[in-house]
PDB file of C-alpha atoms in Angstrom:
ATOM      1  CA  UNK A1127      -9.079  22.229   5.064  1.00  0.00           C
ATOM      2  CA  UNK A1128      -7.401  18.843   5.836  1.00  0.00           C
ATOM      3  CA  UNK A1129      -4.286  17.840   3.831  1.00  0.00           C
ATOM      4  CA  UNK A1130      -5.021  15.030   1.082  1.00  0.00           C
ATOM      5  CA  UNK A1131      -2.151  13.078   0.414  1.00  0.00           C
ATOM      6  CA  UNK A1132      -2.531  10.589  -3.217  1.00  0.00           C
ATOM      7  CA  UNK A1133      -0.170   7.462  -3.541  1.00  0.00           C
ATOM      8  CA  UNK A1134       0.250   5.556  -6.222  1.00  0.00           C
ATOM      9  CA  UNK A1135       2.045   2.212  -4.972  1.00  0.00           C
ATOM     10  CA  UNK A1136       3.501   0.385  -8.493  1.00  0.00           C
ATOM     11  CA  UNK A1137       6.087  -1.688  -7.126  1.00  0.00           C
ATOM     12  CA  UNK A1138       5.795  -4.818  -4.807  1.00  0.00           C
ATOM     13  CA  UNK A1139       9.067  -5.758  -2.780  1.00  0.00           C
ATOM     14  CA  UNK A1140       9.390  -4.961   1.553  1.00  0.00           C
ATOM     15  CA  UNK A1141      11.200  -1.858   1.126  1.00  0.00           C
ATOM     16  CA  UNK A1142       8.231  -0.309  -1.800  1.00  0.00           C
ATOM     17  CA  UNK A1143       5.617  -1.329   1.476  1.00  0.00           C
ATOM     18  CA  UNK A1144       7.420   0.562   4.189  1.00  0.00           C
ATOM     19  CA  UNK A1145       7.753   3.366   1.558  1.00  0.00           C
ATOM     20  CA  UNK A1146       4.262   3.692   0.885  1.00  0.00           C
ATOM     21  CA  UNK A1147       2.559   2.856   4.872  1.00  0.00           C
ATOM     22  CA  UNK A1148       4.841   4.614   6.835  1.00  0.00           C
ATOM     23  CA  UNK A1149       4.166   7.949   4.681  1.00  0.00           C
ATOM     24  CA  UNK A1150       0.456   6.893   4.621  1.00  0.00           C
ATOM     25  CA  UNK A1151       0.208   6.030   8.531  1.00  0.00           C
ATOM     26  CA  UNK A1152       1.974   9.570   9.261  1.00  0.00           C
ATOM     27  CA  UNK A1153       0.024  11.668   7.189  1.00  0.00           C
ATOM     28  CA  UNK A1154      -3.016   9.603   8.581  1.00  0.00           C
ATOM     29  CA  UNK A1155      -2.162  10.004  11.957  1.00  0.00           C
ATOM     30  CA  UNK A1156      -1.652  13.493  11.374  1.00  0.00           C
ATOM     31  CA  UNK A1157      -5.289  14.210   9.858  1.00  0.00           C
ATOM     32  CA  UNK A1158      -4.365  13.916   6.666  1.00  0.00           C
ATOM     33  CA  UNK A1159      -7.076  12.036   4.182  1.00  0.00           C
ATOM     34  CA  UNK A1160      -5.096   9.819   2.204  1.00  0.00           C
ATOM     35  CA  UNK A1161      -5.433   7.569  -0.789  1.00  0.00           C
ATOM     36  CA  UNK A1162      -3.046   4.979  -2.386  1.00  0.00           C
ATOM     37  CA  UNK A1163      -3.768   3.316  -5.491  1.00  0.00           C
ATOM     38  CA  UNK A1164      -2.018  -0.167  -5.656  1.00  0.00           C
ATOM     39  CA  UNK A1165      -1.481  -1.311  -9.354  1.00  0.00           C
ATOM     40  CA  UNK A1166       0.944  -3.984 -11.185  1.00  0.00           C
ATOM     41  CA  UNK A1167       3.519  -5.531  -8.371  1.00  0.00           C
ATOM     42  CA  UNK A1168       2.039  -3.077  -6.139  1.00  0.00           C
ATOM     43  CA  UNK A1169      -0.873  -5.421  -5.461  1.00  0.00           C
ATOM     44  CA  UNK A1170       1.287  -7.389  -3.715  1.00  0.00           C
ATOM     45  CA  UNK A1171       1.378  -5.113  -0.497  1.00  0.00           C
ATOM     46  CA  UNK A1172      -2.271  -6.015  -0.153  1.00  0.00           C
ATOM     47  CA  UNK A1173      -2.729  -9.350  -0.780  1.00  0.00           C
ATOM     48  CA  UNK A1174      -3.722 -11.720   1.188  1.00  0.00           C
ATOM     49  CA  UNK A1175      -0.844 -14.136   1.095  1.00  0.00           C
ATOM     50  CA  UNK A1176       1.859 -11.926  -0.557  1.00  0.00           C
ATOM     51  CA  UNK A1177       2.268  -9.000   2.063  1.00  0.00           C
ATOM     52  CA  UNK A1178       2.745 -11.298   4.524  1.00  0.00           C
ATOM     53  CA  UNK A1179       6.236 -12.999   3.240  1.00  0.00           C
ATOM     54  CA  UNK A1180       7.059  -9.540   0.254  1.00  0.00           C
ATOM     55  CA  UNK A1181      10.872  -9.974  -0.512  1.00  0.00           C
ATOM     56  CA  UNK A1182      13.419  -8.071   0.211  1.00  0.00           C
ATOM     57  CA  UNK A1183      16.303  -6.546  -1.647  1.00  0.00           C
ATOM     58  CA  UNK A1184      19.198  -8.883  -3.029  1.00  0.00           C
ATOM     59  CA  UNK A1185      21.998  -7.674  -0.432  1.00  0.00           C
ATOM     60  CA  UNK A1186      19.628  -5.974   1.939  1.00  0.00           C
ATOM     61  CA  UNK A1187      19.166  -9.083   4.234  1.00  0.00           C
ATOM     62  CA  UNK A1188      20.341  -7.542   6.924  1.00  0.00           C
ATOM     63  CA  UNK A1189      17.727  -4.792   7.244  1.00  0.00           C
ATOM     64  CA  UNK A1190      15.401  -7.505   8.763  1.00  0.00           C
ATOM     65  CA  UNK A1191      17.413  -7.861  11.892  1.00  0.00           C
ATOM     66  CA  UNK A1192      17.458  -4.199  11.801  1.00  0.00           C
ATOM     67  CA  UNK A1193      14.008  -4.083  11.437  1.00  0.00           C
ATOM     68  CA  UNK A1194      13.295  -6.062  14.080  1.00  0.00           C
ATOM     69  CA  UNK A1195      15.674  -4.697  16.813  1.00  0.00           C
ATOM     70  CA  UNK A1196      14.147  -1.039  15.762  1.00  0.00           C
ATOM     71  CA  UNK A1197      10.512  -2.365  16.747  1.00  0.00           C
ATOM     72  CA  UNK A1198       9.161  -1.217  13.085  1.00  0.00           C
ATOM     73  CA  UNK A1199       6.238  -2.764  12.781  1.00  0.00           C
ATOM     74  CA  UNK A1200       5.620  -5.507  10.106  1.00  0.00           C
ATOM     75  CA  UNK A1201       3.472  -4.966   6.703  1.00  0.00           C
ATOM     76  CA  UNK A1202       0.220  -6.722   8.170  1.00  0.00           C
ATOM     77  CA  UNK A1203       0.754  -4.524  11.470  1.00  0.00           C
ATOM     78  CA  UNK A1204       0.977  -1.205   9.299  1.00  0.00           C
ATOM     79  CA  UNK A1205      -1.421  -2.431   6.704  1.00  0.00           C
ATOM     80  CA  UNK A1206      -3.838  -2.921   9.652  1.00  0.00           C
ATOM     81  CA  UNK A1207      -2.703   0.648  11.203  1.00  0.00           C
ATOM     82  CA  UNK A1208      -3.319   2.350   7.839  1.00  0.00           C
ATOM     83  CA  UNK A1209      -6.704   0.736   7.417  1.00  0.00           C
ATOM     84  CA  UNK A1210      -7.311   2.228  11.299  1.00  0.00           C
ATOM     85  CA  UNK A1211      -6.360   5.568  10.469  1.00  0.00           C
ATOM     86  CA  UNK A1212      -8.905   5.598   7.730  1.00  0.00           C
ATOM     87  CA  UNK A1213      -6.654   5.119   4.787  1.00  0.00           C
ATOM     88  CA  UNK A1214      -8.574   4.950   1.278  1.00  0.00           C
ATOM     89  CA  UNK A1215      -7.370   1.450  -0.374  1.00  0.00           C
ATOM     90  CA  UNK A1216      -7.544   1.322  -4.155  1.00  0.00           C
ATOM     91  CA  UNK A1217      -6.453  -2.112  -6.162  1.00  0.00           C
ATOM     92  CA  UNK A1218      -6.348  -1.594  -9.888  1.00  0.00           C
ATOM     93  CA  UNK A1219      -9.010  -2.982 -11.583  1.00  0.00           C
ATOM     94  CA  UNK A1220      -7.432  -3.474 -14.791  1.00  0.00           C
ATOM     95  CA  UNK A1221      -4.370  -4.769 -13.220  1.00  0.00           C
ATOM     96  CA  UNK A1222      -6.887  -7.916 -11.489  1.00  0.00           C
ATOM     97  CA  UNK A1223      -8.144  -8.297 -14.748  1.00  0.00           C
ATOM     98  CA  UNK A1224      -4.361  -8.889 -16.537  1.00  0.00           C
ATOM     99  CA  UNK A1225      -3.563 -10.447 -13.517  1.00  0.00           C
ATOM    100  CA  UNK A1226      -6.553 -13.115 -13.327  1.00  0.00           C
ATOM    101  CA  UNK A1227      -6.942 -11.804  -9.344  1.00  0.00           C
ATOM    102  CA  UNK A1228     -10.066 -11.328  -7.660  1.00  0.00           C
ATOM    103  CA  UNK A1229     -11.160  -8.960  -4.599  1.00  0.00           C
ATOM    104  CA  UNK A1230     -11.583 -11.838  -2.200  1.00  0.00           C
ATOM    105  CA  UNK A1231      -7.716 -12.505  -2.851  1.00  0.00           C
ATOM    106  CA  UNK A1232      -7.117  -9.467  -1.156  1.00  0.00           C
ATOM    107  CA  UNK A1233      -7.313  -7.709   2.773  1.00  0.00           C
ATOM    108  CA  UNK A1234     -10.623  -6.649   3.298  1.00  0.00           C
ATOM    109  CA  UNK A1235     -11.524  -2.986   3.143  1.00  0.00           C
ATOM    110  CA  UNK A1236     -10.558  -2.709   0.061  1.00  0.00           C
ATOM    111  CA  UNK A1237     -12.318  -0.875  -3.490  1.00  0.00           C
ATOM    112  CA  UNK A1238     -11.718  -1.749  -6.251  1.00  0.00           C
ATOM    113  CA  UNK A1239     -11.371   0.958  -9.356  1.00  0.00           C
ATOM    114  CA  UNK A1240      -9.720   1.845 -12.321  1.00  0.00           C
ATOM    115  CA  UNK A1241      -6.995   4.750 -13.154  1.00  0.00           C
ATOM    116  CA  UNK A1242     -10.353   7.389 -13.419  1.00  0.00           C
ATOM    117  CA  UNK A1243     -11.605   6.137  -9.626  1.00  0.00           C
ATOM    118  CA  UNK A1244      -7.976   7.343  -8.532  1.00  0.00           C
ATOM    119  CA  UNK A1245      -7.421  10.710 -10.396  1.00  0.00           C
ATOM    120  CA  UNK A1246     -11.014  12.022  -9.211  1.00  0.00           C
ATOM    121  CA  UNK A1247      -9.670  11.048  -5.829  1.00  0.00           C
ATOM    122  CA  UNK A1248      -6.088  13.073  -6.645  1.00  0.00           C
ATOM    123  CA  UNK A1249      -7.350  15.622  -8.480  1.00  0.00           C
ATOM    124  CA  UNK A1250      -7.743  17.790  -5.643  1.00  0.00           C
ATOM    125  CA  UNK A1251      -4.736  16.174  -3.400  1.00  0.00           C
ATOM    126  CA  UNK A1252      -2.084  18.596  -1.483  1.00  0.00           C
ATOM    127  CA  UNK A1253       0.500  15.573  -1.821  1.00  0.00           C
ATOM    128  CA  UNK A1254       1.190  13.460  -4.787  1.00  0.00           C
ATOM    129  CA  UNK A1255       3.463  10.336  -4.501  1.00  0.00           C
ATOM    130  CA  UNK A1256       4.335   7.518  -6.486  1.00  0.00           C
ATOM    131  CA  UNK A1257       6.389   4.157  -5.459  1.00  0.00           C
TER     132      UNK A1257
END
């Protein structure tokens, strides 16, 4: 049996979007099935306009040069990888209520579901993670 890996991604700045797709993307590329559930500022590592330009830590500035001269990829390059590898992408429903958002403000690929849609997808998980 494959390893099933559950994320729940709450928080919406660069370094909460590394966190959460470079542990997806590995277990992914690793034949892992994998899930994250994006709800509150989370949401922002998936949509449309916000993960392009998500901020970074006060102080932490200097990680982008870092960044770059490391060759990590950008958010849309490993939101794009993760959605290759197969990665299950959950926006909270009730948060886009709240929120006033809509699914066509998001990538594409995405489902839309509430809290229940993402604990019958973690109930049977190996892995468990929440940023």
């Amino acid at each position: 049996m494959a390893t099933k890996v559950a994320i729940i991604a709450a928080n919406g700045g660069m370094f909460d979007a590394y966190k959460v797709f470079n542990i997806a993307t590995a277990a992914a590329a690793s034949d892992a099935e994998v899930g994250i559930f994006f709800t509150f500022e989370g949401l922002n590592l998936i949509h449309k306009q916000a993960h392009q330009q998500l901020p970074m830590p006060a102080g932490a500035e200097h990680f982008a040069e870092g960044f770059k001269n490391a060759n990590v990829p950008s958010i849309p390059e490993l939101v794009s990888m993760a959605q290759e590898l197969g990665v299950k992408i959950i926006a909270c429903q009730m948060t886009m209520d709240v929120m006033n958002l809509k699914e066509e403000d998001f990538i594409d690929g995405i489902e839309v579901g509430g809290a229940a849609t993402f604990i019958d997808y973690a109930k049977d998980a190996n892995i468990s993670l929440s940023f």
